[in-house]
């Protein structure tokens, strides 16, 4: 299924040259914001946030306002007709008829793609459950570009909740596309990076190692990406408590790191980075959140100026097969065409990327 609108659902739907153009534009906007104050005059951006957010929602809103455009939307579905049982399709159809670009965050993996199937304007995935968060990845790429001066030949440490951290999944996929990057995955056995992301790293020719100790690897890193243990994605409080506080970056650990290592974090932070690290000039996570506004300005401009259609579904619709990921949007919004790539006994859900094995 091809949509007539340009959407951003997964960064990997676009070539690296497109990402690089956005990063260059974000860089220019940061240096010369006054040049862009009328770029989106007369345009309306809708933000549909079915999950809490500070940075993503407000940086998108301030981005559109700084471009001269206007904003509508909700940040709490219980104050909209979602509370009366309205489905995603109807909400998207209606709100997209009021706006030129729609930004959606939703707890279900695949929800942004599902929204794009019916939207009458561009849709941007602002986080779909534990799946992807492409605009955070663009934020992270601009941060590396501005702070390290390159996106290749980096030794990248990722630490914490690598299984649920959608920002980690998107970032690994993106940085695998640049040459010479290596990944050091620091987590407990229960919170390891999903296999499909590791397969993407390997297929790109990049290398990764999995370790449990941050102390042992911190002095080798160009960048350390800390992440929050995502309490809301655990099946029980006991399972969350067993993982909580395993990794805390503090001044003592920072002493072991290189002078030019930078610390990034998508935020919000809970307690995985001690407050006293904030004064260290290698801690760039507050700057990173501001870079997010510039790259989102670049993205809004680019999508509104583009008339390139987006291929949303290219696999086979199988009415009798259900995605085995219980959180997948196709298991919640049952009218959606269940579409899978692959053949034989192994299929991949086109919404949430879950691999499923057919039983005979
Ligand atoms: N990084 C990020 O997505 O932050 P929010 O949840 O506050 O939007």
mmCIF file of C-alpha atoms and ligand atoms in Angstrom:
data_model
loop_
_atom_site.group_PDB
_atom_site.id
_atom_site.type_symbol
_atom_site.label_atom_id
_atom_site.label_comp_id
_atom_site.label_asym_id
_atom_site.label_seq_id
_atom_site.Cartn_x
_atom_site.Cartn_y
_atom_site.Cartn_z
ATOM 1 C CA UNK A 1 0.000 0.000 0.000
ATOM 2 C CA UNK A 2 1.449 3.344 -1.057
ATOM 3 C CA UNK A 3 0.369 6.583 0.604
ATOM 4 C CA UNK A 4 0.461 9.779 -1.425
ATOM 5 C CA UNK A 5 2.024 11.618 1.540
ATOM 6 C CA UNK A 6 5.613 11.615 2.782
ATOM 7 C CA UNK A 7 5.654 10.014 6.240
ATOM 8 C CA UNK A 8 8.401 9.288 8.747
ATOM 9 C CA UNK A 9 7.576 5.958 10.381
ATOM 10 C CA UNK A 10 11.002 4.288 10.401
ATOM 11 C CA UNK A 11 14.210 6.160 9.606
ATOM 12 C CA UNK A 12 15.332 3.160 7.580
ATOM 13 C CA UNK A 13 12.564 3.872 5.062
ATOM 14 C CA UNK A 14 14.829 6.679 3.815
ATOM 15 C CA UNK A 15 18.371 6.550 2.433
ATOM 16 C CA UNK A 16 21.300 7.791 4.492
ATOM 17 C CA UNK A 17 21.667 10.716 2.058
ATOM 18 C CA UNK A 18 18.223 11.952 3.235
ATOM 19 C CA UNK A 19 19.282 11.735 6.894
ATOM 20 C CA UNK A 20 22.465 13.622 6.103
ATOM 21 C CA UNK A 21 20.509 16.401 4.364
ATOM 22 C CA UNK A 22 18.270 16.738 7.427
ATOM 23 C CA UNK A 23 21.306 16.899 9.712
ATOM 24 C CA UNK A 24 22.870 19.619 7.540
ATOM 25 C CA UNK A 25 19.585 21.553 7.580
ATOM 26 C CA UNK A 26 19.280 21.122 11.371
ATOM 27 C CA UNK A 27 22.841 22.395 11.719
ATOM 28 C CA UNK A 28 22.057 25.460 9.580
ATOM 29 C CA UNK A 29 18.833 26.179 11.503
ATOM 30 C CA UNK A 30 20.792 26.036 14.763
ATOM 31 C CA UNK A 31 23.321 28.555 13.468
ATOM 32 C CA UNK A 32 20.841 30.815 11.622
ATOM 33 C CA UNK A 33 17.353 30.392 13.184
ATOM 34 C CA UNK A 34 16.218 33.823 11.916
ATOM 35 C CA UNK A 35 16.353 32.553 8.316
ATOM 36 C CA UNK A 36 13.545 30.082 8.998
ATOM 37 C CA UNK A 37 10.989 32.063 11.005
ATOM 38 C CA UNK A 38 8.435 32.152 8.140
ATOM 39 C CA UNK A 39 9.167 28.725 6.617
ATOM 40 C CA UNK A 40 5.839 27.139 7.698
ATOM 41 C CA UNK A 41 3.524 30.142 7.851
ATOM 42 C CA UNK A 42 -0.109 29.099 7.340
ATOM 43 C CA UNK A 43 0.570 25.434 8.138
ATOM 44 C CA UNK A 44 -0.952 23.455 11.035
ATOM 45 C CA UNK A 45 0.736 20.636 12.945
ATOM 46 C CA UNK A 46 -1.335 18.224 15.082
ATOM 47 C CA UNK A 47 0.238 16.369 17.997
ATOM 48 C CA UNK A 48 -1.592 13.220 19.145
ATOM 49 C CA UNK A 49 0.174 12.007 22.279
ATOM 50 C CA UNK A 50 -1.446 8.845 23.648
ATOM 51 C CA UNK A 51 1.565 8.459 26.002
ATOM 52 C CA UNK A 52 3.321 10.991 28.256
ATOM 53 C CA UNK A 53 6.100 13.143 26.808
ATOM 54 C CA UNK A 54 7.984 16.307 27.649
ATOM 55 C CA UNK A 55 10.806 16.648 25.095
ATOM 56 C CA UNK A 56 9.290 15.132 21.977
ATOM 57 C CA UNK A 57 5.953 16.875 22.267
ATOM 58 C CA UNK A 58 7.241 20.293 23.297
ATOM 59 C CA UNK A 59 10.225 20.308 20.949
ATOM 60 C CA UNK A 60 7.864 19.543 18.046
ATOM 61 C CA UNK A 61 5.516 22.287 19.206
ATOM 62 C CA UNK A 62 8.263 24.867 19.666
ATOM 63 C CA UNK A 63 9.790 23.780 16.333
ATOM 64 C CA UNK A 64 6.523 24.527 14.488
ATOM 65 C CA UNK A 65 6.009 27.819 16.323
ATOM 66 C CA UNK A 66 9.597 28.893 15.494
ATOM 67 C CA UNK A 67 8.869 28.099 11.827
ATOM 68 C CA UNK A 68 5.842 30.419 11.895
ATOM 69 C CA UNK A 69 3.219 27.626 11.878
ATOM 70 C CA UNK A 70 0.395 26.738 14.267
ATOM 71 C CA UNK A 71 -0.346 23.741 16.483
ATOM 72 C CA UNK A 72 -3.367 21.710 17.633
ATOM 73 C CA UNK A 73 -3.629 18.368 19.424
ATOM 74 C CA UNK A 74 -3.968 16.494 22.692
ATOM 75 C CA UNK A 75 -1.449 15.217 25.186
ATOM 76 C CA UNK A 76 -3.899 13.164 27.178
ATOM 77 C CA UNK A 77 -6.245 10.878 25.233
ATOM 78 C CA UNK A 78 -8.675 10.854 28.150
ATOM 79 C CA UNK A 79 -9.495 14.489 27.347
ATOM 80 C CA UNK A 80 -10.355 13.549 23.738
ATOM 81 C CA UNK A 81 -12.985 11.272 22.187
ATOM 82 C CA UNK A 82 -10.533 8.393 22.546
ATOM 83 C CA UNK A 83 -12.028 8.173 26.059
ATOM 84 C CA UNK A 84 -15.415 7.451 24.426
ATOM 85 C CA UNK A 85 -13.950 4.518 22.511
ATOM 86 C CA UNK A 86 -12.971 6.188 19.217
ATOM 87 C CA UNK A 87 -10.505 4.040 17.335
ATOM 88 C CA UNK A 88 -7.127 5.150 15.970
ATOM 89 C CA UNK A 89 -8.353 5.116 12.373
ATOM 90 C CA UNK A 90 -11.213 7.557 12.995
ATOM 91 C CA UNK A 91 -9.160 9.899 15.193
ATOM 92 C CA UNK A 92 -6.390 9.993 12.599
ATOM 93 C CA UNK A 93 -8.784 10.500 9.678
ATOM 94 C CA UNK A 94 -10.480 13.441 11.380
ATOM 95 C CA UNK A 95 -7.419 15.196 12.838
ATOM 96 C CA UNK A 96 -5.450 14.827 9.603
ATOM 97 C CA UNK A 97 -8.264 16.652 7.798
ATOM 98 C CA UNK A 98 -7.644 19.625 10.118
ATOM 99 C CA UNK A 99 -3.859 19.696 9.718
ATOM 100 C CA UNK A 100 -0.890 19.516 7.344
ATOM 101 C CA UNK A 101 1.299 17.220 9.431
ATOM 102 C CA UNK A 102 0.425 14.864 12.269
ATOM 103 C CA UNK A 103 2.823 13.795 15.020
ATOM 104 C CA UNK A 104 1.792 10.670 16.948
ATOM 105 C CA UNK A 105 3.082 8.921 20.051
ATOM 106 C CA UNK A 106 1.283 5.737 21.017
ATOM 107 C CA UNK A 107 1.949 2.821 23.414
ATOM 108 C CA UNK A 108 1.365 0.142 20.751
ATOM 109 C CA UNK A 109 4.191 -0.873 18.363
ATOM 110 C CA UNK A 110 3.133 -0.196 14.786
ATOM 111 C CA UNK A 111 0.588 2.502 15.700
ATOM 112 C CA UNK A 112 2.257 5.269 13.651
ATOM 113 C CA UNK A 113 2.210 3.090 10.532
ATOM 114 C CA UNK A 114 -1.421 2.216 11.234
ATOM 115 C CA UNK A 115 -2.236 5.932 11.529
ATOM 116 C CA UNK A 116 -0.441 6.707 8.260
ATOM 117 C CA UNK A 117 -2.619 4.148 6.438
ATOM 118 C CA UNK A 118 -5.665 6.392 6.823
ATOM 119 C CA UNK A 119 -4.228 9.883 7.376
ATOM 120 C CA UNK A 120 -4.841 12.630 4.840
ATOM 121 C CA UNK A 121 -1.513 14.324 5.613
ATOM 122 C CA UNK A 122 2.055 13.389 6.576
ATOM 123 C CA UNK A 123 2.471 11.330 9.759
ATOM 124 C CA UNK A 124 5.562 11.302 11.979
ATOM 125 C CA UNK A 125 6.244 8.470 14.419
ATOM 126 C CA UNK A 126 7.040 10.156 17.745
ATOM 127 C CA UNK A 127 7.482 6.779 19.482
ATOM 128 C CA UNK A 128 5.401 3.600 19.065
ATOM 129 C CA UNK A 129 5.609 1.535 22.243
ATOM 130 C CA UNK A 130 8.955 -0.206 22.650
ATOM 131 C CA UNK A 131 9.464 -0.279 18.880
ATOM 132 C CA UNK A 132 10.921 2.850 17.230
ATOM 133 C CA UNK A 133 11.516 6.538 17.920
ATOM 134 C CA UNK A 134 12.997 7.922 14.700
ATOM 135 C CA UNK A 135 12.969 11.612 15.631
ATOM 136 C CA UNK A 136 14.954 10.808 18.787
ATOM 137 C CA UNK A 137 17.438 9.089 16.506
ATOM 138 C CA UNK A 138 17.657 12.173 14.301
ATOM 139 C CA UNK A 139 18.217 14.168 17.493
ATOM 140 C CA UNK A 140 21.001 11.767 18.479
ATOM 141 C CA UNK A 141 22.613 11.955 15.039
ATOM 142 C CA UNK A 142 22.592 15.778 15.097
ATOM 143 C CA UNK A 143 24.072 15.671 18.611
ATOM 144 C CA UNK A 144 26.928 13.411 17.454
ATOM 145 C CA UNK A 145 27.457 15.612 14.384
ATOM 146 C CA UNK A 146 27.675 18.776 16.498
ATOM 147 C CA UNK A 147 29.601 17.318 19.459
ATOM 148 C CA UNK A 148 31.901 14.714 17.847
ATOM 149 C CA UNK A 149 32.037 16.122 14.316
ATOM 150 C CA UNK A 150 31.324 12.739 12.712
ATOM 151 C CA UNK A 151 28.891 9.832 12.533
ATOM 152 C CA UNK A 152 31.364 7.129 11.541
ATOM 153 C CA UNK A 153 34.297 5.297 13.138
ATOM 154 C CA UNK A 154 32.828 5.660 16.614
ATOM 155 C CA UNK A 155 32.987 3.201 19.487
ATOM 156 C CA UNK A 156 29.482 3.489 20.898
ATOM 157 C CA UNK A 157 28.448 2.218 24.325
ATOM 158 C CA UNK A 158 24.742 1.671 25.023
ATOM 159 C CA UNK A 159 23.851 0.934 28.628
ATOM 160 C CA UNK A 160 20.722 -0.049 30.542
ATOM 161 C CA UNK A 161 17.356 -1.221 29.249
ATOM 162 C CA UNK A 162 18.327 -2.268 25.741
ATOM 163 C CA UNK A 163 15.324 -4.551 25.267
ATOM 164 C CA UNK A 164 12.625 -1.926 25.811
ATOM 165 C CA UNK A 165 14.562 1.167 24.757
ATOM 166 C CA UNK A 166 13.092 2.113 21.384
ATOM 167 C CA UNK A 167 15.610 4.968 21.116
ATOM 168 C CA UNK A 168 18.385 2.384 21.376
ATOM 169 C CA UNK A 169 16.855 0.222 18.634
ATOM 170 C CA UNK A 170 16.497 3.143 16.241
ATOM 171 C CA UNK A 171 19.978 4.492 17.032
ATOM 172 C CA UNK A 172 21.694 1.124 16.493
ATOM 173 C CA UNK A 173 19.936 0.715 13.158
ATOM 174 C CA UNK A 174 20.907 4.223 12.080
ATOM 175 C CA UNK A 175 24.551 4.173 13.173
ATOM 176 C CA UNK A 176 25.025 0.765 11.521
ATOM 177 C CA UNK A 177 24.560 2.560 8.221
ATOM 178 C CA UNK A 178 27.754 4.597 8.744
ATOM 179 C CA UNK A 179 31.067 2.849 8.284
ATOM 180 C CA UNK A 180 33.425 1.788 11.012
ATOM 181 C CA UNK A 181 31.063 2.058 13.992
ATOM 182 C CA UNK A 182 31.241 -0.571 16.739
ATOM 183 C CA UNK A 183 28.672 -1.161 19.463
ATOM 184 C CA UNK A 184 29.323 -2.127 23.067
ATOM 185 C CA UNK A 185 26.013 -3.325 24.523
ATOM 186 C CA UNK A 186 26.010 -3.084 28.319
ATOM 187 C CA UNK A 187 23.008 -4.707 30.009
ATOM 188 C CA UNK A 188 21.858 -7.515 32.262
ATOM 189 C CA UNK A 189 20.900 -10.788 30.484
ATOM 190 C CA UNK A 190 17.184 -9.917 30.776
ATOM 191 C CA UNK A 191 17.555 -6.517 29.152
ATOM 192 C CA UNK A 192 19.641 -7.407 26.107
ATOM 193 C CA UNK A 193 19.127 -5.831 22.698
ATOM 194 C CA UNK A 194 16.503 -7.737 20.624
ATOM 195 C CA UNK A 195 17.942 -10.178 18.087
ATOM 196 C CA UNK A 196 16.414 -8.409 15.106
ATOM 197 C CA UNK A 197 18.441 -5.266 15.922
ATOM 198 C CA UNK A 198 21.624 -7.303 16.424
ATOM 199 C CA UNK A 199 20.986 -8.935 13.048
ATOM 200 C CA UNK A 200 20.759 -5.492 11.432
ATOM 201 C CA UNK A 201 24.087 -4.483 13.010
ATOM 202 C CA UNK A 202 25.747 -7.657 11.751
ATOM 203 C CA UNK A 203 24.204 -7.440 8.279
ATOM 204 C CA UNK A 204 25.594 -3.906 7.907
ATOM 205 C CA UNK A 205 29.138 -5.173 8.520
ATOM 206 C CA UNK A 206 29.357 -3.445 11.928
ATOM 207 C CA UNK A 207 30.431 -5.320 15.039
ATOM 208 C CA UNK A 208 28.934 -5.531 18.522
ATOM 209 C CA UNK A 209 29.909 -7.021 21.858
ATOM 210 C CA UNK A 210 27.615 -7.749 24.805
ATOM 211 C CA UNK A 211 28.900 -7.189 28.337
ATOM 212 C CA UNK A 212 27.398 -6.796 31.795
ATOM 213 C CA UNK A 213 29.964 -4.442 33.341
ATOM 214 C CA UNK A 214 30.098 -0.739 32.446
ATOM 215 C CA UNK A 215 33.312 -0.263 34.453
ATOM 216 C CA UNK A 216 35.210 -2.648 32.234
ATOM 217 C CA UNK A 217 34.440 -0.870 28.969
ATOM 218 C CA UNK A 218 33.888 2.811 29.752
ATOM 219 C CA UNK A 219 37.476 3.843 28.991
ATOM 220 C CA UNK A 220 37.193 2.570 25.381
ATOM 221 C CA UNK A 221 34.146 4.602 24.365
ATOM 222 C CA UNK A 222 33.719 7.689 22.171
ATOM 223 C CA UNK A 223 30.119 8.029 23.286
ATOM 224 C CA UNK A 224 28.133 6.481 26.129
ATOM 225 C CA UNK A 225 24.362 6.344 25.640
ATOM 226 C CA UNK A 226 22.697 5.816 29.015
ATOM 227 C CA UNK A 227 19.068 4.701 29.182
ATOM 228 C CA UNK A 228 16.320 4.490 31.767
ATOM 229 C CA UNK A 229 15.004 1.120 32.941
ATOM 230 C CA UNK A 230 11.479 1.385 31.521
ATOM 231 C CA UNK A 231 9.284 0.535 34.475
ATOM 232 C CA UNK A 232 6.075 0.893 32.425
ATOM 233 C CA UNK A 233 7.105 -1.903 30.041
ATOM 234 C CA UNK A 234 7.733 -4.624 32.694
ATOM 235 C CA UNK A 235 5.140 -7.327 33.321
ATOM 236 C CA UNK A 236 5.415 -6.900 37.121
ATOM 237 C CA UNK A 237 6.883 -4.530 39.713
ATOM 238 C CA UNK A 238 9.114 -7.393 40.996
ATOM 239 C CA UNK A 239 10.742 -7.799 37.590
ATOM 240 C CA UNK A 240 11.346 -4.049 37.393
ATOM 241 C CA UNK A 241 12.829 -3.867 40.914
ATOM 242 C CA UNK A 242 15.229 -6.716 40.070
ATOM 243 C CA UNK A 243 16.756 -4.568 37.283
ATOM 244 C CA UNK A 244 16.471 -1.082 38.772
ATOM 245 C CA UNK A 245 19.735 0.633 39.791
ATOM 246 C CA UNK A 246 21.960 -1.970 38.117
ATOM 247 C CA UNK A 247 23.771 0.780 36.208
ATOM 248 C CA UNK A 248 24.360 4.238 37.667
ATOM 249 C CA UNK A 249 26.819 6.585 35.989
ATOM 250 C CA UNK A 250 28.501 8.755 38.606
ATOM 251 C CA UNK A 251 31.583 10.952 38.999
ATOM 252 C CA UNK A 252 33.706 7.969 39.984
ATOM 253 C CA UNK A 253 32.888 6.082 36.768
ATOM 254 C CA UNK A 254 33.384 9.260 34.699
ATOM 255 C CA UNK A 255 36.993 9.410 35.979
ATOM 256 C CA UNK A 256 37.675 6.189 34.064
ATOM 257 C CA UNK A 257 36.270 7.573 30.804
ATOM 258 C CA UNK A 258 38.267 9.313 28.110
ATOM 259 C CA UNK A 259 38.525 13.113 28.126
ATOM 260 C CA UNK A 260 36.681 13.283 24.796
ATOM 261 C CA UNK A 261 33.952 10.724 25.545
ATOM 262 C CA UNK A 262 30.506 12.292 25.513
ATOM 263 C CA UNK A 263 27.528 11.104 27.568
ATOM 264 C CA UNK A 264 24.135 11.114 25.882
ATOM 265 C CA UNK A 265 20.710 10.137 27.214
ATOM 266 C CA UNK A 266 17.355 10.423 25.443
ATOM 267 C CA UNK A 267 15.821 11.396 28.797
ATOM 268 C CA UNK A 268 13.816 11.381 30.991
ATOM 269 C CA UNK A 269 16.501 10.359 33.471
ATOM 270 C CA UNK A 270 15.423 8.635 36.663
ATOM 271 C CA UNK A 271 18.530 7.678 38.654
ATOM 272 C CA UNK A 272 20.847 6.073 36.085
ATOM 273 C CA UNK A 273 22.964 9.237 35.871
ATOM 274 C CA UNK A 274 23.870 10.877 39.194
ATOM 275 C CA UNK A 275 23.107 14.600 39.300
ATOM 276 C CA UNK A 276 26.752 15.442 39.927
ATOM 277 C CA UNK A 277 27.634 14.235 36.411
ATOM 278 C CA UNK A 278 25.620 17.164 34.983
ATOM 279 C CA UNK A 279 28.482 19.621 35.620
ATOM 280 C CA UNK A 280 30.946 17.481 33.651
ATOM 281 C CA UNK A 281 31.430 19.090 30.231
ATOM 282 C CA UNK A 282 31.267 15.629 28.640
ATOM 283 C CA UNK A 283 27.612 15.351 29.723
ATOM 284 C CA UNK A 284 25.726 16.635 26.667
ATOM 285 C CA UNK A 285 22.207 15.329 27.366
ATOM 286 C CA UNK A 286 20.675 18.750 28.009
ATOM 287 C CA UNK A 287 22.181 20.091 24.782
ATOM 288 C CA UNK A 288 20.934 16.924 23.059
ATOM 289 C CA UNK A 289 17.325 17.776 24.016
ATOM 290 C CA UNK A 290 17.758 21.226 22.437
ATOM 291 C CA UNK A 291 19.275 19.771 19.264
ATOM 292 C CA UNK A 292 16.008 17.807 19.085
ATOM 293 C CA UNK A 293 14.113 21.027 18.426
ATOM 294 C CA UNK A 294 16.412 22.020 15.533
ATOM 295 C CA UNK A 295 16.262 18.635 13.845
ATOM 296 C CA UNK A 296 12.460 18.557 14.217
ATOM 297 C CA UNK A 297 12.313 22.005 12.560
ATOM 298 C CA UNK A 298 14.332 20.508 9.704
ATOM 299 C CA UNK A 299 12.019 17.480 9.530
ATOM 300 C CA UNK A 300 8.767 19.467 9.525
ATOM 301 C CA UNK A 301 10.095 21.729 6.734
ATOM 302 C CA UNK A 302 11.347 18.785 4.697
ATOM 303 C CA UNK A 303 8.126 16.755 4.919
ATOM 304 C CA UNK A 304 5.901 19.760 4.183
ATOM 305 C CA UNK A 305 7.992 20.630 1.107
ATOM 306 C CA UNK A 306 8.098 17.041 -0.197
ATOM 307 C CA UNK A 307 5.559 15.346 -2.476
ATOM 308 C CA UNK A 308 7.253 11.944 -2.401
ATOM 309 C CA UNK A 309 4.810 9.088 -1.711
ATOM 310 C CA UNK A 310 5.607 6.534 1.014
ATOM 311 C CA UNK A 311 5.324 2.768 0.674
ATOM 312 C CA UNK A 312 3.663 1.639 3.919
ATOM 313 C CA UNK A 313 2.895 -2.037 3.278
ATOM 314 C CA UNK A 314 4.684 -4.168 0.723
ATOM 315 C CA UNK A 315 4.172 -7.694 2.087
ATOM 316 C CA UNK A 316 1.252 -10.106 1.889
ATOM 317 C CA UNK A 317 -2.009 -9.558 3.755
ATOM 318 C CA UNK A 318 -2.833 -12.744 5.684
ATOM 319 C CA UNK A 319 -6.265 -12.503 7.278
ATOM 320 C CA UNK A 320 -5.858 -15.738 9.240
ATOM 321 C CA UNK A 321 -2.443 -14.987 10.748
ATOM 322 C CA UNK A 322 -2.111 -12.892 13.896
ATOM 323 C CA UNK A 323 1.073 -11.116 14.933
ATOM 324 C CA UNK A 324 2.458 -12.986 17.951
ATOM 325 C CA UNK A 325 3.460 -9.740 19.646
ATOM 326 C CA UNK A 326 0.467 -9.147 21.981
ATOM 327 C CA UNK A 327 1.259 -5.422 22.078
ATOM 328 C CA UNK A 328 1.260 -5.015 18.282
ATOM 329 C CA UNK A 329 -1.319 -2.479 17.088
ATOM 330 C CA UNK A 330 -2.854 -5.137 14.811
ATOM 331 C CA UNK A 331 -3.950 -7.041 17.922
ATOM 332 C CA UNK A 332 -5.674 -3.947 19.331
ATOM 333 C CA UNK A 333 -7.177 -2.308 16.222
ATOM 334 C CA UNK A 334 -8.597 -5.384 14.553
ATOM 335 C CA UNK A 335 -9.748 -3.749 11.264
ATOM 336 C CA UNK A 336 -6.078 -3.305 10.218
ATOM 337 C CA UNK A 337 -4.861 -5.471 7.320
ATOM 338 C CA UNK A 338 -2.432 -7.989 8.867
ATOM 339 C CA UNK A 339 0.510 -7.718 6.554
ATOM 340 C CA UNK A 340 3.724 -9.744 6.693
ATOM 341 C CA UNK A 341 6.945 -9.925 4.760
ATOM 342 C CA UNK A 342 8.893 -13.144 4.378
ATOM 343 C CA UNK A 343 7.765 -16.540 3.214
ATOM 344 C CA UNK A 344 7.702 -20.147 4.332
ATOM 345 C CA UNK A 345 7.343 -20.632 8.056
ATOM 346 C CA UNK A 346 9.008 -17.383 9.130
ATOM 347 C CA UNK A 347 7.165 -14.124 8.657
ATOM 348 C CA UNK A 348 7.806 -10.582 9.875
ATOM 349 C CA UNK A 349 4.975 -8.283 10.919
ATOM 350 C CA UNK A 350 5.081 -5.105 8.818
ATOM 351 C CA UNK A 351 3.850 -2.984 11.740
ATOM 352 C CA UNK A 352 6.026 -4.025 14.697
ATOM 353 C CA UNK A 353 8.814 -6.085 12.996
ATOM 354 C CA UNK A 354 8.061 -9.091 15.222
ATOM 355 C CA UNK A 355 9.264 -12.331 13.659
ATOM 356 C CA UNK A 356 6.724 -15.081 13.880
ATOM 357 C CA UNK A 357 6.970 -18.810 13.266
ATOM 358 C CA UNK A 358 3.943 -20.411 11.651
ATOM 359 C CA UNK A 359 2.754 -23.589 13.357
ATOM 360 C CA UNK A 360 1.424 -26.483 11.309
HETATM 361 N N1 LIG B 1 13.341 11.431 24.681
HETATM 362 C C1 LIG B 1 12.002 11.441 24.779
HETATM 363 O O1 LIG B 1 11.301 10.841 23.963
HETATM 364 O O2 LIG B 1 11.536 12.192 25.810
HETATM 365 P P1 LIG B 1 9.989 12.396 26.129
HETATM 366 O O3 LIG B 1 9.425 11.062 26.503
HETATM 367 O O4 LIG B 1 9.952 13.398 27.247
HETATM 368 O O5 LIG B 1 9.355 12.905 24.874
#
